[in-house]
PDB file of N, CA and C in Angstrom:
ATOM      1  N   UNK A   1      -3.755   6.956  -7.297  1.00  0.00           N
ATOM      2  CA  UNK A   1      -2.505   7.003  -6.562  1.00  0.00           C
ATOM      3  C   UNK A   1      -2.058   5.579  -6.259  1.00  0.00           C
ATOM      4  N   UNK A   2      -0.983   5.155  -6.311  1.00  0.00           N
ATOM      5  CA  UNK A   2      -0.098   4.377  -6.346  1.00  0.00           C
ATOM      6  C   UNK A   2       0.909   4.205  -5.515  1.00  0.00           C
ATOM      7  N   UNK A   3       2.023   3.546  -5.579  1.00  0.00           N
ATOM      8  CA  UNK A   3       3.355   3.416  -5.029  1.00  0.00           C
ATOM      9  C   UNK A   3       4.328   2.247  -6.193  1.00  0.00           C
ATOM     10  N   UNK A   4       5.672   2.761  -6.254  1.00  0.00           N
ATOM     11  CA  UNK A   4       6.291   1.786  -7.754  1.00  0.00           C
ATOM     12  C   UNK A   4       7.390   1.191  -6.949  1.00  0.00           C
ATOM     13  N   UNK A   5       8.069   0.131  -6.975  1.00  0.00           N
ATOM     14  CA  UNK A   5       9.399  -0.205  -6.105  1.00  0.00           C
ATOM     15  C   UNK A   5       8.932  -1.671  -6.787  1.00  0.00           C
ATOM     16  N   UNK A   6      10.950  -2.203  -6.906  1.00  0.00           N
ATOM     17  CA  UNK A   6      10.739  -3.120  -7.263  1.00  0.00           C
ATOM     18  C   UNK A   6      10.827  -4.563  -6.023  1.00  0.00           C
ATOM     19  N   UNK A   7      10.027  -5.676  -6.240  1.00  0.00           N
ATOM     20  CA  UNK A   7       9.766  -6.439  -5.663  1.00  0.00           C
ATOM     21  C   UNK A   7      10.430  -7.759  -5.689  1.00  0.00           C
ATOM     22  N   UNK A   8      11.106  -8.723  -4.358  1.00  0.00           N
ATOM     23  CA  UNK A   8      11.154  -9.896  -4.566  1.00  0.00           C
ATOM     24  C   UNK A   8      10.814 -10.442  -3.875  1.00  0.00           C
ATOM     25  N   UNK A   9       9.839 -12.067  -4.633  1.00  0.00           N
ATOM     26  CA  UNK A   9       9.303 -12.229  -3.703  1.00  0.00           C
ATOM     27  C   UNK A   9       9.911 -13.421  -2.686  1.00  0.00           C
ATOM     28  N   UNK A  10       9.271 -14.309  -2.060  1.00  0.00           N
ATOM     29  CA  UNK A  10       9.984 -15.259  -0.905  1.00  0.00           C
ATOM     30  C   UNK A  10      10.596 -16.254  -2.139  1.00  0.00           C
ATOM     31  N   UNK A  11       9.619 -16.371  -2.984  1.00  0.00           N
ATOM     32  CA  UNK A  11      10.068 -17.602  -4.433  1.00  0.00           C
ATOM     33  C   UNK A  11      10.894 -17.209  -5.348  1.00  0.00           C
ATOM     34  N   UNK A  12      11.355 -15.875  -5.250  1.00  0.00           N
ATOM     35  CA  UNK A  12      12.507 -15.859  -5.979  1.00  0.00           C
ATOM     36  C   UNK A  12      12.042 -14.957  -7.066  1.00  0.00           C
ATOM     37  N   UNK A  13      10.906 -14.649  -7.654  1.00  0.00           N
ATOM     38  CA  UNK A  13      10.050 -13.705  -8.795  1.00  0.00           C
ATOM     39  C   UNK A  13      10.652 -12.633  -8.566  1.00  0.00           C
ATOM     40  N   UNK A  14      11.036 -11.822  -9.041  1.00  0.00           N
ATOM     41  CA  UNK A  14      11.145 -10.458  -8.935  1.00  0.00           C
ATOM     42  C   UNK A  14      10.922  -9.691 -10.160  1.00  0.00           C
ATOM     43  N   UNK A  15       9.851  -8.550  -9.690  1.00  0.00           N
ATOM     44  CA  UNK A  15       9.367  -7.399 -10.516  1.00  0.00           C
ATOM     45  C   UNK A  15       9.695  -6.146 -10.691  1.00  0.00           C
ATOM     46  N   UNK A  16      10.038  -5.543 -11.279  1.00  0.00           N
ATOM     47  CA  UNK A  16      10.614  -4.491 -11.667  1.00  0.00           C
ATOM     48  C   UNK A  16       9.621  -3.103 -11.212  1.00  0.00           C
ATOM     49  N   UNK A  17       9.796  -2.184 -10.322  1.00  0.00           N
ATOM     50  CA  UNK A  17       8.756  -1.241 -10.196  1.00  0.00           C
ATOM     51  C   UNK A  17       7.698  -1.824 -10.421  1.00  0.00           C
ATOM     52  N   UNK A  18       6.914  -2.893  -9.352  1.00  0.00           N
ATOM     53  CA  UNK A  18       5.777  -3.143  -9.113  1.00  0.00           C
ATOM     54  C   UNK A  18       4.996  -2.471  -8.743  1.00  0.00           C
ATOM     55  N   UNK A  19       3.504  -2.360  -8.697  1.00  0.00           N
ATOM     56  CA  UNK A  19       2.370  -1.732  -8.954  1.00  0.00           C
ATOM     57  C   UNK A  19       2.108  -1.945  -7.048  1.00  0.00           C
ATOM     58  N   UNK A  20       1.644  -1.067  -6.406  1.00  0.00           N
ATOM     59  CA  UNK A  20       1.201  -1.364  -5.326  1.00  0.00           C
ATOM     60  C   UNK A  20       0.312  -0.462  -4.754  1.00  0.00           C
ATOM     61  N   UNK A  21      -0.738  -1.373  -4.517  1.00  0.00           N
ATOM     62  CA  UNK A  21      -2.135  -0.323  -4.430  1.00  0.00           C
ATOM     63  C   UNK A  21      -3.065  -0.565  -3.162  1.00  0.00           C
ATOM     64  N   UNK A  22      -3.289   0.334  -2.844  1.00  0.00           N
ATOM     65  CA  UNK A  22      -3.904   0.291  -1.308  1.00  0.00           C
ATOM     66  C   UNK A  22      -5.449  -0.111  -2.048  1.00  0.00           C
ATOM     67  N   UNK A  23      -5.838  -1.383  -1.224  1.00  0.00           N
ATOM     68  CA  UNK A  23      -7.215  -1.917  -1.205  1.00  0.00           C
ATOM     69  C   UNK A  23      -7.382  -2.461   0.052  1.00  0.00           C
ATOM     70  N   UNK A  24      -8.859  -2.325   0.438  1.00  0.00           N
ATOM     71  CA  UNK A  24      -9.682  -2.889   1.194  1.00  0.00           C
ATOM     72  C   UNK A  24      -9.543  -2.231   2.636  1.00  0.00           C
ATOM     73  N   UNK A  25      -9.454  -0.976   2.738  1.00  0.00           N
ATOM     74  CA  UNK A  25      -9.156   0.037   4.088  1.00  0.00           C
ATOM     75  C   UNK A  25     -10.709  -0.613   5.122  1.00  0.00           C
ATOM     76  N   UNK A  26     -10.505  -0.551   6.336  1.00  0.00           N
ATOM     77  CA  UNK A  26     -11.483  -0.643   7.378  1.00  0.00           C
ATOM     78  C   UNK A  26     -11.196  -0.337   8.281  1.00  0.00           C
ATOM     79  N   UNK A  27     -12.015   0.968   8.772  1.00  0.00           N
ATOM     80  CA  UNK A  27     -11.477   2.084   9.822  1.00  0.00           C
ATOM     81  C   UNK A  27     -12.209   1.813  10.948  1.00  0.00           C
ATOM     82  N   UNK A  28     -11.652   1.551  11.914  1.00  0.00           N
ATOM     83  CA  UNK A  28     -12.142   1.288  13.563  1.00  0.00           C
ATOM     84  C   UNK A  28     -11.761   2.300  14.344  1.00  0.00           C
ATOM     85  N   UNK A  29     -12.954   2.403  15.114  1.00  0.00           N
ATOM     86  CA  UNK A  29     -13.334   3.228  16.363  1.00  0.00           C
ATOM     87  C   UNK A  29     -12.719   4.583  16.195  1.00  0.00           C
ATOM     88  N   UNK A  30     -12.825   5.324  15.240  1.00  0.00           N
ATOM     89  CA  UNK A  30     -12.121   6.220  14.610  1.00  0.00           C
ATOM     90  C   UNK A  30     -10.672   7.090  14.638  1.00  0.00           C
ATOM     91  N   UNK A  31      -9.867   5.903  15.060  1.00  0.00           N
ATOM     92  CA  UNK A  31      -8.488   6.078  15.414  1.00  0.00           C
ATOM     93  C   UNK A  31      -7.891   5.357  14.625  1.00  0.00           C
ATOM     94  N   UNK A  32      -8.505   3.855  14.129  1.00  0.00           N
ATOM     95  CA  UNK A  32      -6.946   3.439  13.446  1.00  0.00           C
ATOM     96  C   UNK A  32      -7.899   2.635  12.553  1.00  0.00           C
ATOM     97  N   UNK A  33      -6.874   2.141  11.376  1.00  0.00           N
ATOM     98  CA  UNK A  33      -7.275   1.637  10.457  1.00  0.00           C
ATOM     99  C   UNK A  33      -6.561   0.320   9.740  1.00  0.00           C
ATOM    100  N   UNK A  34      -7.153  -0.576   9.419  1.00  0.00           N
ATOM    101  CA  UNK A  34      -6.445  -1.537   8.459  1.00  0.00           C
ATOM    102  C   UNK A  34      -6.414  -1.477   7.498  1.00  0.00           C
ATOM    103  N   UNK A  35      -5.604  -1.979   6.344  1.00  0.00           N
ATOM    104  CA  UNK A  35      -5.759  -1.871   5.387  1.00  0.00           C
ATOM    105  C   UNK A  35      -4.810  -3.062   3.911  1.00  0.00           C
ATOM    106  N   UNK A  36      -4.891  -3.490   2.778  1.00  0.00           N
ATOM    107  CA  UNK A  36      -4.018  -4.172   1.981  1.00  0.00           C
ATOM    108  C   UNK A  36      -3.151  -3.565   1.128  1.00  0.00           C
ATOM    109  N   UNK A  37      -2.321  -3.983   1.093  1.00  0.00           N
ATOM    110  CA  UNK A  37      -1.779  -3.426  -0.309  1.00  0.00           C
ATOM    111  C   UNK A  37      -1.538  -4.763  -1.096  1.00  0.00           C
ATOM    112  N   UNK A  38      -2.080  -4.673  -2.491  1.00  0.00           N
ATOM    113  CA  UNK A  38      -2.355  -5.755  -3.238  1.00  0.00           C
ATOM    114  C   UNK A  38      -0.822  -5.105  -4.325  1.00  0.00           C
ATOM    115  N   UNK A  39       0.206  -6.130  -4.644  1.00  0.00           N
ATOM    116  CA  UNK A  39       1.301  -6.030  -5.680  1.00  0.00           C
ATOM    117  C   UNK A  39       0.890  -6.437  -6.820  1.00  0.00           C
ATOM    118  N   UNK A  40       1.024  -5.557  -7.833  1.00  0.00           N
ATOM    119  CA  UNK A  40       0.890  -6.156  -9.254  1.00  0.00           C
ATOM    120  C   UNK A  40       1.714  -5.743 -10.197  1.00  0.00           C
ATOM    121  N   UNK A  41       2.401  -6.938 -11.045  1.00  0.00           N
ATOM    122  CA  UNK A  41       3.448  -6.594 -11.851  1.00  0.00           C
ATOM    123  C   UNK A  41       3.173  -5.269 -12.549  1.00  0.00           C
ATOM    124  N   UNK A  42       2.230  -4.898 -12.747  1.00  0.00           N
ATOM    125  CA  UNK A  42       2.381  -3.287 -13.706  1.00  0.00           C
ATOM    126  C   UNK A  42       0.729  -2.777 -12.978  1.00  0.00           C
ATOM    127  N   UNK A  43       0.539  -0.974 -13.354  1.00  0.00           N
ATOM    128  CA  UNK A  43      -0.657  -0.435 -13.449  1.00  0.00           C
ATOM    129  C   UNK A  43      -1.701  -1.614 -13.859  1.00  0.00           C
ATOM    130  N   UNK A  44      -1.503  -1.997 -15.073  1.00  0.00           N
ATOM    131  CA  UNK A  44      -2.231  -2.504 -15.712  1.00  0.00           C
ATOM    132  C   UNK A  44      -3.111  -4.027 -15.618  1.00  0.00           C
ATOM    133  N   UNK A  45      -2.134  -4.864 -14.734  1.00  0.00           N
ATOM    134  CA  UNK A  45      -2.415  -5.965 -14.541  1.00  0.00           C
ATOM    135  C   UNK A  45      -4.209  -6.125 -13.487  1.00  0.00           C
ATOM    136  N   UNK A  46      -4.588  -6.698 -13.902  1.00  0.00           N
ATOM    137  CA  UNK A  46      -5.527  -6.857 -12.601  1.00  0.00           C
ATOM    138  C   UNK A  46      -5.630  -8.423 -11.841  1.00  0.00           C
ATOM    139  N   UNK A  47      -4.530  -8.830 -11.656  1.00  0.00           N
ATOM    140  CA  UNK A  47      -4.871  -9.952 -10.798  1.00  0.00           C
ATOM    141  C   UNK A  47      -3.079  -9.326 -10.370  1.00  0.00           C
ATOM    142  N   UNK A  48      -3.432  -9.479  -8.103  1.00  0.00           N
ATOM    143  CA  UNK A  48      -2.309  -9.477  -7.527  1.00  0.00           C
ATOM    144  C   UNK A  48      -1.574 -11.007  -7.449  1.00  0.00           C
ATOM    145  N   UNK A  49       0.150 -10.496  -7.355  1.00  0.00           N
ATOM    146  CA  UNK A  49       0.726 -11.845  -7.364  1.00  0.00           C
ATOM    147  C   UNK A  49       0.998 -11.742  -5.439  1.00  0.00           C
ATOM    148  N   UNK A  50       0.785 -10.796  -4.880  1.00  0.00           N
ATOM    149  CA  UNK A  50       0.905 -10.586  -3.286  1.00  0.00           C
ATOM    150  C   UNK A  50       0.312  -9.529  -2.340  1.00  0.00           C
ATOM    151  N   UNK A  51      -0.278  -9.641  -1.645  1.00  0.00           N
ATOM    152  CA  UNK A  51      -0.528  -8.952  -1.021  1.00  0.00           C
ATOM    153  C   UNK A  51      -0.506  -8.457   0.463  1.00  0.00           C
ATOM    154  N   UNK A  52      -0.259  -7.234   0.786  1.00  0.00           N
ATOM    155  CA  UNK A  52       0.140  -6.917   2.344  1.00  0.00           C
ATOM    156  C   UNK A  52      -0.710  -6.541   3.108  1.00  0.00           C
ATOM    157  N   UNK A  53      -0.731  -6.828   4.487  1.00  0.00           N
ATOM    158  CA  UNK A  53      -1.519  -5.750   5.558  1.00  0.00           C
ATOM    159  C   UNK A  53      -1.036  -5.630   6.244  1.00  0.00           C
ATOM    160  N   UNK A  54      -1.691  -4.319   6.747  1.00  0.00           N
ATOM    161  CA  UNK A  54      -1.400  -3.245   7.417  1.00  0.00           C
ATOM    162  C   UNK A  54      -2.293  -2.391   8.564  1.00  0.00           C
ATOM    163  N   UNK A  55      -1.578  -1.957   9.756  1.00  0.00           N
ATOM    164  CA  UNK A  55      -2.881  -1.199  10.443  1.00  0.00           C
ATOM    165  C   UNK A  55      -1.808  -0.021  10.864  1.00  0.00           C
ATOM    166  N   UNK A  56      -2.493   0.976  10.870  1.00  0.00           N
ATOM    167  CA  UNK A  56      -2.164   2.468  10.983  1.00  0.00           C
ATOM    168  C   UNK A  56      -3.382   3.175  11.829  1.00  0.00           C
ATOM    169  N   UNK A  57      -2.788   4.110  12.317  1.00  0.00           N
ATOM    170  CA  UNK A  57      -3.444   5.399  13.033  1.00  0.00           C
ATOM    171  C   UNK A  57      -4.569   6.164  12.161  1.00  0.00           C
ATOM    172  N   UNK A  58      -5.843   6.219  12.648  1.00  0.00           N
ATOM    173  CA  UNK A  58      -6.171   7.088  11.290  1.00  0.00           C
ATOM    174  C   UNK A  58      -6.974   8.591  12.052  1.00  0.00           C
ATOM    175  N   UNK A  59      -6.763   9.288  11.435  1.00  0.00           N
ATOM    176  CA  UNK A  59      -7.450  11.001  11.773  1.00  0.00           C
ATOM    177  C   UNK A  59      -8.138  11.311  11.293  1.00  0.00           C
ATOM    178  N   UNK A  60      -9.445  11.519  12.015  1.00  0.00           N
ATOM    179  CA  UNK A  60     -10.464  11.946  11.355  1.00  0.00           C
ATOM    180  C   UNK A  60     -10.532  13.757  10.259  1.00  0.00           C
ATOM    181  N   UNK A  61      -9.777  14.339  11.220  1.00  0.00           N
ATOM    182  CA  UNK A  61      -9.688  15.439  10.864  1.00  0.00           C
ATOM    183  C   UNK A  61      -8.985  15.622   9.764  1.00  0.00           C
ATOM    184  N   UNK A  62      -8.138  14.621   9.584  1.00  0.00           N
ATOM    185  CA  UNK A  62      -6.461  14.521   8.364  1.00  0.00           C
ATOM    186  C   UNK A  62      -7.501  14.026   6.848  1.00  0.00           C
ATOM    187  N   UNK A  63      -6.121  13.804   6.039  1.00  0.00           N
ATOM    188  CA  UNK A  63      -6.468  13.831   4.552  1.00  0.00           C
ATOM    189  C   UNK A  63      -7.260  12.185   4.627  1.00  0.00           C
ATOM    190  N   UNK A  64      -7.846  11.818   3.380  1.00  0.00           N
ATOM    191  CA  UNK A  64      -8.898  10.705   3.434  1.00  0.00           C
ATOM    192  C   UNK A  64      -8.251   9.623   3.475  1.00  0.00           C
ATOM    193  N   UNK A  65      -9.030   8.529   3.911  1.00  0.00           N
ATOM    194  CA  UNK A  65      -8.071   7.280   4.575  1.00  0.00           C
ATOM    195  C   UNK A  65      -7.065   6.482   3.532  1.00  0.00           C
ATOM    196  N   UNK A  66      -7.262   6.980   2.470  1.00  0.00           N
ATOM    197  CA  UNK A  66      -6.486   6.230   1.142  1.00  0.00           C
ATOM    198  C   UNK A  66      -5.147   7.140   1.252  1.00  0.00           C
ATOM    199  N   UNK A  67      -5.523   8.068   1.417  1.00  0.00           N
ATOM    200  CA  UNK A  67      -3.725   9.126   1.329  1.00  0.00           C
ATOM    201  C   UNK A  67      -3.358   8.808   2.605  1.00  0.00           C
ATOM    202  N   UNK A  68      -3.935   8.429   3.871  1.00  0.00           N
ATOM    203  CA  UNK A  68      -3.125   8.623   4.921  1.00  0.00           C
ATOM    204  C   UNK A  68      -2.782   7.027   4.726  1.00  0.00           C
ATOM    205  N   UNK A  69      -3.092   6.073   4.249  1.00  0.00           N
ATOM    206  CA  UNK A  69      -2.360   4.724   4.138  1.00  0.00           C
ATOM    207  C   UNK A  69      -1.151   4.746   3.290  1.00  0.00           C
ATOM    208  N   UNK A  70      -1.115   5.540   2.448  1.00  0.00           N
ATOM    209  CA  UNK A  70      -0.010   5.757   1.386  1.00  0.00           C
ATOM    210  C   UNK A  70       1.359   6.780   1.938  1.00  0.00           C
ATOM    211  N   UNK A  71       0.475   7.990   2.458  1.00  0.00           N
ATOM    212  CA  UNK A  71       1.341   8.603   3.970  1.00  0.00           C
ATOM    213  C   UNK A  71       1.975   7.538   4.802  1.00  0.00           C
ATOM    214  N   UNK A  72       1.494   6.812   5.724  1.00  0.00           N
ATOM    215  CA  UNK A  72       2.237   5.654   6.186  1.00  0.00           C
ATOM    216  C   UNK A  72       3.186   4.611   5.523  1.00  0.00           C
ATOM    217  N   UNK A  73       2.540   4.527   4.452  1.00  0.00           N
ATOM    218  CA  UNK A  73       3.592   3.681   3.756  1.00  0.00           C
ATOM    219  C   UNK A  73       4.950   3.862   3.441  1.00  0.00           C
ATOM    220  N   UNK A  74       4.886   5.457   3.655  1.00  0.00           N
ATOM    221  CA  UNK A  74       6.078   5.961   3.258  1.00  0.00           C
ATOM    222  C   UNK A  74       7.226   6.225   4.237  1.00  0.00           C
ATOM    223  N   UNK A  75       6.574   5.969   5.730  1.00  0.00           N
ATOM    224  CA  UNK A  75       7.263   5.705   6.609  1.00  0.00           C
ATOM    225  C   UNK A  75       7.908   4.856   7.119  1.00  0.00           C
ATOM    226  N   UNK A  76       7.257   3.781   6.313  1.00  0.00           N
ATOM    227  CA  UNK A  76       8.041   2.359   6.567  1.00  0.00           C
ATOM    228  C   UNK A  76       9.244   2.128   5.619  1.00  0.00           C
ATOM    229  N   UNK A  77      10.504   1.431   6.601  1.00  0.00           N
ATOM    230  CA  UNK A  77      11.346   1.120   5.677  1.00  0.00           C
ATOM    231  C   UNK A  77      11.616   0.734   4.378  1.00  0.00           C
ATOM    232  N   UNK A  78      10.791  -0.420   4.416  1.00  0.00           N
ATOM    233  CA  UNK A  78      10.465  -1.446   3.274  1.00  0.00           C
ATOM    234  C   UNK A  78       9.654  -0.332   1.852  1.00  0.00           C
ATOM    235  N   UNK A  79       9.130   0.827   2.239  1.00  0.00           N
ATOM    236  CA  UNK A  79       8.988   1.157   0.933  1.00  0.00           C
ATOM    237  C   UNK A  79       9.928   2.962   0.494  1.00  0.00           C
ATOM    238  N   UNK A  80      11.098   3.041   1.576  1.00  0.00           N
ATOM    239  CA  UNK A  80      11.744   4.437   1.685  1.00  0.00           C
ATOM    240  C   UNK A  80      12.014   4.552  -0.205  1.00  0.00           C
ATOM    241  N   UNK A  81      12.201   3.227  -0.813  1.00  0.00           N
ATOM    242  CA  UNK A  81      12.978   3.203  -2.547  1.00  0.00           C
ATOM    243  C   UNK A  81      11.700   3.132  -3.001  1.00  0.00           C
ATOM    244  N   UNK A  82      10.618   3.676  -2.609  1.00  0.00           N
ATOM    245  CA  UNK A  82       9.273   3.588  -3.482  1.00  0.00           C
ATOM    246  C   UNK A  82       9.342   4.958  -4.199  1.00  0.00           C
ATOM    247  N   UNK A  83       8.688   5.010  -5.443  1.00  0.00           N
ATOM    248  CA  UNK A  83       8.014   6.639  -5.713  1.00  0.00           C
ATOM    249  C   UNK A  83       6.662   6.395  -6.054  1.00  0.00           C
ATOM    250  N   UNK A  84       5.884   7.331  -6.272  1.00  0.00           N
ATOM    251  CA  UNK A  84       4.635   7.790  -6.367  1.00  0.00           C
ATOM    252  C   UNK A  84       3.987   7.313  -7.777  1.00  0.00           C
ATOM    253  N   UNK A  85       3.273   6.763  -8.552  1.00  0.00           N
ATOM    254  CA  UNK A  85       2.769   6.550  -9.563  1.00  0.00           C
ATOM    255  C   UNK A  85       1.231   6.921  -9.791  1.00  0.00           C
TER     256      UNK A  85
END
């Protein structure tokens, strides 16, 4: 699971439906969680040209901490022009 939207960055790069992938989640005191989202020009690439963080609410009882970061993500403005990849 994924997220696609295209990206620009502060330097002016811009990517076309960039790759954006939740890495490096670390869940505290079992309420909330941090987490990255690493940008990469395609699926395929494996080196990020940016990366984000993030901290969110997390539920123990709810879906596993990778869907509920991607759940959140989708609440934020900045990715409402995202879809699912």
């Amino acid at each position: 699971m994924a997220l696609q939207k295209t990206v620009t960055t502060s330097h002016g790069f811009v990517s076309q439906d960039a790759y954006h992938k939740v890495d490096n989640i670390k869940i505290f005191s079992k309420s909330s969680m941090t987490f990255d989202i690493k940008i990469l020009k395609s699926k395929n690439e494996t080196i990020a040209f940016d990366t984000l963080s993030f901290q969110c609410m997390y539920e123990l009882d709810k879906e596993n901490p990778i869907k509920q970061a991607y759940l959140y993500l989708k609440t934020r403005s900045e990715f409402v022009d995202s879809t699912d990849c």
